[in-house]
PDB file of C-alpha atoms in Angstrom:
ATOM      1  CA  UNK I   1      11.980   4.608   4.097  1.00 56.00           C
ATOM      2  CA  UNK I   2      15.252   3.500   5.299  1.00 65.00           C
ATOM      3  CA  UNK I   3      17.146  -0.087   4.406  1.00 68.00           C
ATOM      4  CA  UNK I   4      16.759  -3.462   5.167  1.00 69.00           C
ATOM      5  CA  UNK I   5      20.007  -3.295   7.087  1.00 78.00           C
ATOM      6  CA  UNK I   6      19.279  -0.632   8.930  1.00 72.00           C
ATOM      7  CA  UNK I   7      16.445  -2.291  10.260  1.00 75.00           C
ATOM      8  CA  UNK I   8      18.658  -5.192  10.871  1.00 85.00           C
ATOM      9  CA  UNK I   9      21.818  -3.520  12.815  1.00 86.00           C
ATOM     10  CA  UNK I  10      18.683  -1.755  14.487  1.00 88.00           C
ATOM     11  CA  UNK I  11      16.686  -4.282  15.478  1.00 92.00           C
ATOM     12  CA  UNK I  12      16.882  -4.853  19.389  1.00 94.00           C
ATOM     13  CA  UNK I  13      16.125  -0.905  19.438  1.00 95.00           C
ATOM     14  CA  UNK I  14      13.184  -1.460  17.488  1.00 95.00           C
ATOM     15  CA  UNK I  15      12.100  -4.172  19.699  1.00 96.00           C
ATOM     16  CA  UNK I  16      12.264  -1.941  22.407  1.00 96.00           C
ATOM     17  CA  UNK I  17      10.325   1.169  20.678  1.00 97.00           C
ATOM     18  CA  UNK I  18       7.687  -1.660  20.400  1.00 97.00           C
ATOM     19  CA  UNK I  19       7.591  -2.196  23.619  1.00 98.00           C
ATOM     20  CA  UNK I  20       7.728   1.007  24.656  1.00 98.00           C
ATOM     21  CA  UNK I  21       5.090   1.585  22.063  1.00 98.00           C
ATOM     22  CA  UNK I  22       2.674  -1.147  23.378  1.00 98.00           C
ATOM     23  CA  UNK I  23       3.105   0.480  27.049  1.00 97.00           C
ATOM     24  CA  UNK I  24       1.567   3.425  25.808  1.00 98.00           C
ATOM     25  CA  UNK I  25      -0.797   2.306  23.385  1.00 97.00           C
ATOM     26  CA  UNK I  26      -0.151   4.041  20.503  1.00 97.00           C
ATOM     27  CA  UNK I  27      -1.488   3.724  16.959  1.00 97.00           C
ATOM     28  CA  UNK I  28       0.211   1.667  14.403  1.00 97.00           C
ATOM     29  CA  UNK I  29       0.920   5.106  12.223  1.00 96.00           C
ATOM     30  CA  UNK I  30       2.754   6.524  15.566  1.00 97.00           C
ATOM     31  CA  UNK I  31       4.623   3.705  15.923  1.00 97.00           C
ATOM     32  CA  UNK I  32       5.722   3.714  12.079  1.00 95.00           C
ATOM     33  CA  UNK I  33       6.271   7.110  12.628  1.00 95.00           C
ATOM     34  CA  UNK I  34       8.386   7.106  15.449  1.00 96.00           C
ATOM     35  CA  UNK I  35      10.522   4.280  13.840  1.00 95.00           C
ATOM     36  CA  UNK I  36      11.556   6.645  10.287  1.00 93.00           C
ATOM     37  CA  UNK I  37      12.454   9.549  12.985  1.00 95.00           C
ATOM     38  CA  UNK I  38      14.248   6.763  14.849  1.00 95.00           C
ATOM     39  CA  UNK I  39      16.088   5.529  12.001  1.00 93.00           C
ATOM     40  CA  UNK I  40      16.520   8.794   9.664  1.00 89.00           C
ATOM     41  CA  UNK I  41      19.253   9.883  12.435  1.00 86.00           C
ATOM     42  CA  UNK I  42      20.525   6.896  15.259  1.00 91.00           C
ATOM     43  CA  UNK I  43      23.700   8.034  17.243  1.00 90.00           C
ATOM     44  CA  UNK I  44      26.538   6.551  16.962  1.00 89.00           C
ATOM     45  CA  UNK I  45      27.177   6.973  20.963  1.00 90.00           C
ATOM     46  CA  UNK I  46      25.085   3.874  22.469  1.00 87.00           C
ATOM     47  CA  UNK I  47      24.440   6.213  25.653  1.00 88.00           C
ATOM     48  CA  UNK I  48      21.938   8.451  23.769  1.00 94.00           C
ATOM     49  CA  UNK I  49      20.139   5.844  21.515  1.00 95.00           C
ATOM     50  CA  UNK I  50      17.857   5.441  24.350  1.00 96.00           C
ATOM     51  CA  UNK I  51      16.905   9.301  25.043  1.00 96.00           C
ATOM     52  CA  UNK I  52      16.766   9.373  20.860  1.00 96.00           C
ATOM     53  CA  UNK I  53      14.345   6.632  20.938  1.00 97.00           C
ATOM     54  CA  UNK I  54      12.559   8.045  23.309  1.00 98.00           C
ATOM     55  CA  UNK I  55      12.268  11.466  21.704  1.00 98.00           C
ATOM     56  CA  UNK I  56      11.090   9.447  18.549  1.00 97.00           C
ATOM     57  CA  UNK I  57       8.440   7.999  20.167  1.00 98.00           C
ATOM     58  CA  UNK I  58       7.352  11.502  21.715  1.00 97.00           C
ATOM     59  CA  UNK I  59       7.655  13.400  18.101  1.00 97.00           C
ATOM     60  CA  UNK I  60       5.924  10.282  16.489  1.00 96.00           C
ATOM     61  CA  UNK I  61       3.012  10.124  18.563  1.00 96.00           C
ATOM     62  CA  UNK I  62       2.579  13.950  18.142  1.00 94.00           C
ATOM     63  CA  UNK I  63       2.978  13.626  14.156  1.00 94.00           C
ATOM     64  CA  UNK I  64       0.524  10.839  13.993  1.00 94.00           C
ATOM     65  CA  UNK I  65      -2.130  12.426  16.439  1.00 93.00           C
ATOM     66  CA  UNK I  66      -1.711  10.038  19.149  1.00 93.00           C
ATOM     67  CA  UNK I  67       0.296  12.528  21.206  1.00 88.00           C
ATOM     68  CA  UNK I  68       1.239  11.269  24.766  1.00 95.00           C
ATOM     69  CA  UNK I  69       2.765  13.482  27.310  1.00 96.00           C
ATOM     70  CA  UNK I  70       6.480  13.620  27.755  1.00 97.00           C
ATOM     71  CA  UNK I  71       6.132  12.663  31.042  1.00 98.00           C
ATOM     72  CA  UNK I  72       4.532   9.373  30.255  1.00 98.00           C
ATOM     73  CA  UNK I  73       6.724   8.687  27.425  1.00 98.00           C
ATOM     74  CA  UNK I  74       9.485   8.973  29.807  1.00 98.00           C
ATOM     75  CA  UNK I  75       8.400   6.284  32.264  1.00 98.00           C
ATOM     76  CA  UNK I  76       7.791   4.244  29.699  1.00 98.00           C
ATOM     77  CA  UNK I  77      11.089   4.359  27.921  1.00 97.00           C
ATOM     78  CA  UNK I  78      12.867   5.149  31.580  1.00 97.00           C
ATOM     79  CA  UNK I  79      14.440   8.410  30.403  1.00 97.00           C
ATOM     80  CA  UNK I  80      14.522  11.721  32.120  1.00 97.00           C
ATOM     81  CA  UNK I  81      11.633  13.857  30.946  1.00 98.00           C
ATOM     82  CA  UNK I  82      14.137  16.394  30.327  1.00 97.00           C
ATOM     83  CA  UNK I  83      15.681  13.602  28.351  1.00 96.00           C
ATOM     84  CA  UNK I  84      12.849  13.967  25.669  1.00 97.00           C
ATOM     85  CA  UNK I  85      12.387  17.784  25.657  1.00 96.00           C
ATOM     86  CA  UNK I  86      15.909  18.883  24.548  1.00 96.00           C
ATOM     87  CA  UNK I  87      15.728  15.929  21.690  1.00 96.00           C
ATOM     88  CA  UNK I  88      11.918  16.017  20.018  1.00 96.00           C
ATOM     89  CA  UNK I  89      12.586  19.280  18.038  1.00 94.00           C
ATOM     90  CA  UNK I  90      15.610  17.908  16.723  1.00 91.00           C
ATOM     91  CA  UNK I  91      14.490  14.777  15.361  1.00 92.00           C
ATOM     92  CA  UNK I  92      11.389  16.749  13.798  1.00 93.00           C
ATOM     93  CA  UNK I  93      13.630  19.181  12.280  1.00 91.00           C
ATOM     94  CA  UNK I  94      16.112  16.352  10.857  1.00 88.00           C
ATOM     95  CA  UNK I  95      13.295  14.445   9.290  1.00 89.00           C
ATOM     96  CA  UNK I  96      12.341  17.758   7.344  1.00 89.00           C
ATOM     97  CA  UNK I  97       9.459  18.588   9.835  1.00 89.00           C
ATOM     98  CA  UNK I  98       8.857  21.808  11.038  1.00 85.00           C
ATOM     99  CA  UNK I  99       8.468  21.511  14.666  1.00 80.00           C
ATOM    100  CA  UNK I 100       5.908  23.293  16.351  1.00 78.00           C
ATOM    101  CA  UNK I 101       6.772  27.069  18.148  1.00 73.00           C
ATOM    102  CA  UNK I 102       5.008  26.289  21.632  1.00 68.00           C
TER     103      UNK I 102
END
């Protein structure tokens, strides 16, 4: 769980991992999801938030079941696909997941 003022000085980025969210359809538990791996490690560089974001949403959906391709996480969020494969490990591995080995 992460503060109250986190979620505050986060907020328009969590807006937009709703909306990302909502293009995709994913579940309520990916979406939580995808907002602690979000928040448990936000650059301080305002170029990557985005890609990060992204990545969350990726690693969230896969956590919560409701795994979406990288692809279409990527056109929703308009990142890079590659954008989202060098980042999804990492944001598994800093919220104490172990990512997978495929």
């Amino acid at each position: 769980m992460h503060s109250a003022r986190d979620r505050i000085e986060y907020d328009s980025w969590l807006t937009e991992l709703e909306q990302i969210a909502d293009r995709l359809d994913l579940s309520s538990d990916a979406r939580s999801c995808a907002t602690e791996l979000f928040l448990g490690d936000v650059p301080s560089d305002d170029r990557s938030k985005r890609a990060v974001l992204a990545a969350s949403i990726y690693a969230g959906s896969l956590v919560a079941g409701d795994g979406r391709t990288q692809g279409a996480v990527a056109d929703a969020a308009d990142v890079s696909r590659l954008s989202i494969q060098t980042r999804w490990k990492d944001r598994l591995a800093a919220a104490g997941l172990e990512p997978p080995s495929w």
